[in-house]
XYZ file of C-alpha atoms in Angstrom:
300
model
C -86.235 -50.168 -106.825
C -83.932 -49.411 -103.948
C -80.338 -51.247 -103.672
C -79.488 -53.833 -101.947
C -76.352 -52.706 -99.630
C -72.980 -55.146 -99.778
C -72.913 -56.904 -96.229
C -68.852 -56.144 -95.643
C -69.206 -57.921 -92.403
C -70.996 -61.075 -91.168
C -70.410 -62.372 -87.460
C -72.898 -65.622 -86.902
C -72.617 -67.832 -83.579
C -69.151 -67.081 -82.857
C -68.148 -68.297 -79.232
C -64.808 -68.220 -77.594
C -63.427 -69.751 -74.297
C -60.251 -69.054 -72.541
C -59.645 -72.274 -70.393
C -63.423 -72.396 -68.602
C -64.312 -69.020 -68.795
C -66.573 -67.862 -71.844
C -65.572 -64.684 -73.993
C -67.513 -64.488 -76.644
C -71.333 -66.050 -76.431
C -72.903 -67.088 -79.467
C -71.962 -63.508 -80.904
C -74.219 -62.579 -84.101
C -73.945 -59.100 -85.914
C -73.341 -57.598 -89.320
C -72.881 -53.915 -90.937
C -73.078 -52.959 -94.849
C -70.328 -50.843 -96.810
C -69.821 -47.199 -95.948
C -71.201 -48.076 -92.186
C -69.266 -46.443 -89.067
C -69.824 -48.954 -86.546
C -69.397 -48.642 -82.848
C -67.766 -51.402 -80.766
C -68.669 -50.615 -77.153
C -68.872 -52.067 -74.062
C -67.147 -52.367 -70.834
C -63.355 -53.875 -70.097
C -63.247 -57.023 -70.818
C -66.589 -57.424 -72.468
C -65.016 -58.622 -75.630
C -64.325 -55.722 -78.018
C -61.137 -56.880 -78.989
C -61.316 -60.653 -78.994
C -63.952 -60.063 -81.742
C -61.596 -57.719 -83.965
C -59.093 -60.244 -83.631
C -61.730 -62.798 -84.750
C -62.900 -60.549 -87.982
C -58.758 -60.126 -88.855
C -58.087 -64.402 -88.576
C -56.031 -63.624 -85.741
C -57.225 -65.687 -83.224
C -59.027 -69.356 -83.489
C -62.739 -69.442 -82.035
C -64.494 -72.539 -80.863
C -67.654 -72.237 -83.196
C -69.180 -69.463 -85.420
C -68.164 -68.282 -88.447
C -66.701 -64.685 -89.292
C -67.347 -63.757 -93.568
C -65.728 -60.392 -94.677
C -67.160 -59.292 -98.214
C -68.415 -62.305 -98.176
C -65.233 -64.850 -97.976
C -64.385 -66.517 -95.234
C -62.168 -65.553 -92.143
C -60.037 -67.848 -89.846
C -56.854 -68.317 -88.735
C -56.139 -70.473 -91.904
C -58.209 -68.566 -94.327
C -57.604 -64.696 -94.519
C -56.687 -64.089 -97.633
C -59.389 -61.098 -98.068
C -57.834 -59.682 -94.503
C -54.747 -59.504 -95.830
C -56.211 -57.592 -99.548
C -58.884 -55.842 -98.325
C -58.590 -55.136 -94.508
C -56.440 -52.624 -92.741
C -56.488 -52.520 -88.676
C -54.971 -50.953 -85.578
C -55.665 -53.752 -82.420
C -54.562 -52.603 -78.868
C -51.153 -50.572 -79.885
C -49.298 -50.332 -82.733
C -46.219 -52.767 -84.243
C -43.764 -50.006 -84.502
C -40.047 -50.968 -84.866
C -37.828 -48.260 -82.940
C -34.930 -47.580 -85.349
C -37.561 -47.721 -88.580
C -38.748 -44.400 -89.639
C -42.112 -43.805 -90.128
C -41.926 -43.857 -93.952
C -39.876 -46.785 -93.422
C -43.061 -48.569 -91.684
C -45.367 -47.712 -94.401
C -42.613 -48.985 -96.788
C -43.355 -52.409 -95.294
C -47.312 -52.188 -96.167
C -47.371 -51.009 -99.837
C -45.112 -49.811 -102.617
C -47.021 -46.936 -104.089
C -45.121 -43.875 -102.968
C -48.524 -41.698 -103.804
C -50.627 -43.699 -101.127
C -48.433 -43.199 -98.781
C -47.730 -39.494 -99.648
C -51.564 -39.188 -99.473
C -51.606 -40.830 -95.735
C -48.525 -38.666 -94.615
C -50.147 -35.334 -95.718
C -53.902 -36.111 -94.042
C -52.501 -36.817 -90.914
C -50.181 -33.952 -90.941
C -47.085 -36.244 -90.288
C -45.037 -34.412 -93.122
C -42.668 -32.919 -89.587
C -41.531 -36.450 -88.216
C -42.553 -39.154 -91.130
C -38.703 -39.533 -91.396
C -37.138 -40.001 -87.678
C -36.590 -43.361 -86.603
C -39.656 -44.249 -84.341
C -37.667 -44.758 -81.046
C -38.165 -40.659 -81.234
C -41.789 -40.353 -81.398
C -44.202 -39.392 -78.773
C -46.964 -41.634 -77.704
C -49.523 -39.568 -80.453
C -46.973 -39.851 -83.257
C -46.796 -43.615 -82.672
C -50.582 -43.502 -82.597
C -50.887 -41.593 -85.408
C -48.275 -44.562 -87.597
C -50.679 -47.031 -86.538
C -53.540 -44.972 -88.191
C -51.310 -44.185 -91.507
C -50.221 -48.244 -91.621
C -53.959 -48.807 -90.949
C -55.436 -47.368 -94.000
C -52.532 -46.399 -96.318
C -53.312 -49.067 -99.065
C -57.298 -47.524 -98.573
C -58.928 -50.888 -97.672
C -62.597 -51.536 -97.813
C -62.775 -51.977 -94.175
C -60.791 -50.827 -91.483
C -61.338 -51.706 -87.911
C -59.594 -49.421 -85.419
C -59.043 -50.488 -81.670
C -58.804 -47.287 -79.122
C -57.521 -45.108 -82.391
C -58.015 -41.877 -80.364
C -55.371 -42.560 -77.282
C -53.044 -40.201 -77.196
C -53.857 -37.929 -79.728
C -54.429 -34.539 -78.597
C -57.542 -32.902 -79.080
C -57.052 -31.332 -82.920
C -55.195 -34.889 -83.982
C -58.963 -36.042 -82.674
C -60.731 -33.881 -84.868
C -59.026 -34.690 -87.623
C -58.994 -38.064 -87.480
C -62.482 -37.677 -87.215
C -63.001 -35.860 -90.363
C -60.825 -38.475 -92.403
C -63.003 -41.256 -90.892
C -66.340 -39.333 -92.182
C -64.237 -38.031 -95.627
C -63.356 -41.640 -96.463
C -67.308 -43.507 -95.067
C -68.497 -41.111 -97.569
C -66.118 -42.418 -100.353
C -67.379 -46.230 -99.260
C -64.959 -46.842 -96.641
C -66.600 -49.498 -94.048
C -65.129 -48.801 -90.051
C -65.417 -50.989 -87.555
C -64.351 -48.636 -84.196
C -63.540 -49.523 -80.879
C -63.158 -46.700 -77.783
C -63.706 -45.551 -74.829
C -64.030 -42.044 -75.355
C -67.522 -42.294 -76.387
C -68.258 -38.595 -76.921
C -66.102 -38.650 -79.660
C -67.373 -41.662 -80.702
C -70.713 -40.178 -80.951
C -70.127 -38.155 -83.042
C -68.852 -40.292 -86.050
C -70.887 -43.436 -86.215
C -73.780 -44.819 -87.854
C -74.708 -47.662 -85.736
C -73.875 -48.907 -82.497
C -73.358 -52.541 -81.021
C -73.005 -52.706 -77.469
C -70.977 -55.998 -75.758
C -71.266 -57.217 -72.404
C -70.158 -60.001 -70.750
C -68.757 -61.805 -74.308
C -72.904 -61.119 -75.734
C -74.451 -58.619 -78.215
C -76.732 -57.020 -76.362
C -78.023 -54.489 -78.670
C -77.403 -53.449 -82.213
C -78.873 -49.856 -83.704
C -78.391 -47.110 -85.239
C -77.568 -43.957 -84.078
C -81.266 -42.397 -85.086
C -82.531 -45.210 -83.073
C -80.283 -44.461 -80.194
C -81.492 -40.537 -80.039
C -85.182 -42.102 -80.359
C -84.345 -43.939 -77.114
C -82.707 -41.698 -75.408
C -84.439 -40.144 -72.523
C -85.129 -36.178 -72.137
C -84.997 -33.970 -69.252
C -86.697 -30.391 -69.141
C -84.855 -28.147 -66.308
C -87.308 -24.966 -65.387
C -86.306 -22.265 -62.687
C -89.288 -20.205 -61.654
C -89.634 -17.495 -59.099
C -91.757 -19.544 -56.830
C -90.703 -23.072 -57.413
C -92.610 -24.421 -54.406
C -95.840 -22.994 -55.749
C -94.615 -24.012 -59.324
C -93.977 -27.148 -58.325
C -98.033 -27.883 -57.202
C -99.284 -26.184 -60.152
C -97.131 -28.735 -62.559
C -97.867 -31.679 -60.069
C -101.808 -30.796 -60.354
C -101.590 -30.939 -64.384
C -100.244 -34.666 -63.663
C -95.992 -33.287 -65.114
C -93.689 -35.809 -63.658
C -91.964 -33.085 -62.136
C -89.619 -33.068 -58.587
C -87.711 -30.420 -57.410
C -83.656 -30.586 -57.507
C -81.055 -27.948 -56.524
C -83.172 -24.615 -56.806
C -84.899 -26.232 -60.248
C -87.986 -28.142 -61.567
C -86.985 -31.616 -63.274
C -89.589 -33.015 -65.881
C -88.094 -36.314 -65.649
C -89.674 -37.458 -69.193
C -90.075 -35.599 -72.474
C -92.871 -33.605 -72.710
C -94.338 -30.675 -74.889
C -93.124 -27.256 -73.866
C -95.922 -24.798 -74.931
C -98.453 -26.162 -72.384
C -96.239 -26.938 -70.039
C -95.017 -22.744 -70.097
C -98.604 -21.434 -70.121
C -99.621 -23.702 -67.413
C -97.209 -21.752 -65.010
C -97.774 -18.061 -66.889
C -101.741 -18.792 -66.159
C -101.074 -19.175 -62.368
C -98.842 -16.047 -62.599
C -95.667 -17.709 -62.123
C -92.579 -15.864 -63.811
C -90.268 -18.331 -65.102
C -85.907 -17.700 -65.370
C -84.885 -20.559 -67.204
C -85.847 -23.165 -69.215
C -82.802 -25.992 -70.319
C -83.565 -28.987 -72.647
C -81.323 -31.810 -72.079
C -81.206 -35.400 -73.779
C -79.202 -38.146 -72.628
C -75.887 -38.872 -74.742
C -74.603 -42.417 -75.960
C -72.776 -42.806 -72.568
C -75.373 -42.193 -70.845
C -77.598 -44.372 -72.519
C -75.424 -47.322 -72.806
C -74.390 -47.297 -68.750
C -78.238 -46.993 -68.222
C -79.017 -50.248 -70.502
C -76.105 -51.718 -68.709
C -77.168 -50.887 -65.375
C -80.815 -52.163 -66.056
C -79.542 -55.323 -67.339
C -77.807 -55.931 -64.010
C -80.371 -55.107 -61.578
């Protein structure tokens, strides 16, 4: 009998006006434990408002928000504050705090926050005051505040600006390490190629609405293909593909099979005309590239 999973998050009907213009529209989604979810969408879509919604942070008009199953408002965030850990928009820091200092203020256990110093490799400045750190360092605090008391969720807004590109890898490891321990994350960014390749499931906002929720395997289902073949004689290669019915034009010295299509027959049809080929590239579209198509055909 297969397990039912925990639902750690449940968004129904929540809506959310600032004087007459509409944030969030009847927004509906939810994610089990363990999940990596994707927040994405464009600037001012709503990414944030939500988070700030999940953490009782901000009062919404109708809806309700349930984390591990208790409710969440602005009155009633008891579980957020026992079970939640977060980084919205930029970190709290206080300059002339240390970074131990700042961790000080979320828990008392001196091994959880040894533990957070020594993943993020912050053992080198965990002591200065935080007036001295750099933009990553400060990012980096937000991250160790974020999940130092190793909450059940954790819901990150932009937590890869200003790292630098090994900070991103790492962070990216820990994020995987601790899904795999049961950690739920709810992730926000713009740099979607990293994003890519750490979540489970996607949910794409535009316009204060849900439009889409899946998972990653259903994303790569989706996603469109491209076959890129160079031949010797691409004009005569071209009317030997068109004549087999390939949806196949000619770009920049190269044949583009504009939809995926099986590569054996596709070869032999140009070896049996005689036609020597120099390159054959598979490409499939990535999660950018799929989510500014689904936004594009939702505006034309």
């Amino acid at each position: 009998m297969q397990r039912v999973q925990e639902k750690i998050v449940q968004v129904v009907g929540l809506r959310k006006t600032f004087g007459h213009r509409a944030v969030l529209r009847d927004v509906n989604f939810e994610f089990s434990a363990g999940k990596i979810v994707g927040l994405v969408g464009p600037n001012g879509a709503g990414k944030t408002t939500i988070m700030k919604a999940l953490l009782g942070l901000m009062a919404i008009d109708s809806g309700n928000v349930r984390i591990l199953g208790q409710p969440v408002s602005v009155t009633t965030h008891a579980v957020v504050t026992q079970q939640v850990g977060a980084l919205i928009e930029r970190p709290a820091i206080y300059p002339f705090l240390s970074g131990w200092q700042h961790l000080q203020l979320m828990t008392t256990s001196v091994k959880q926050m040894t533990w957070v110093v020594r993943v993020l490799q912050m053992e080198n400045y965990i002591h200065r005051p935080a007036k001295r750190y750099s933009l990553g360092m400060k990012q980096k605090l937000g991250i160790a505040m974020a999940l130092v008391n190793r909450p059940r969720l954790v819901i990150l807004d932009e937590p890869m600006n200003g790292l630098d590109p090994q900070s991103v890898k790492q962070l990216r490891h820990l994020i995987g390490q601790l899904a795999g321990e049961g950690t739920t994350f709810l992730i926000s960014s713009h740099i979607l190629s990293e994003l890519e390749k750490i979540i489970d499931t996607v949910i794409l906002i535009d316009q204060g609405q849900v439009l889409l929720q899946r998972t990653m395997a259903q994303f790569q289902q989706s996603a469109r293909q491209t076959l890129v073949v160079r031949t010797t004689e691409n004009v005569r290669a071209l009317r030997v593909l068109l004549q087999a019915d390939y949806p196949v034009t000619q770009q920049n010295g190269d044949l583009i099979v504009s939809k995926s299509v099986a590569l054996t027959p596709l070869l032999h049809a140009l070896l049996d005309a005689h036609i020597q080929i120099l390159k054959v590239n598979q490409y499939q579209e990535d999660l950018e590239t799929v989510l500014l198509r689904l936004l594009a055909e939702r505006k034309a």
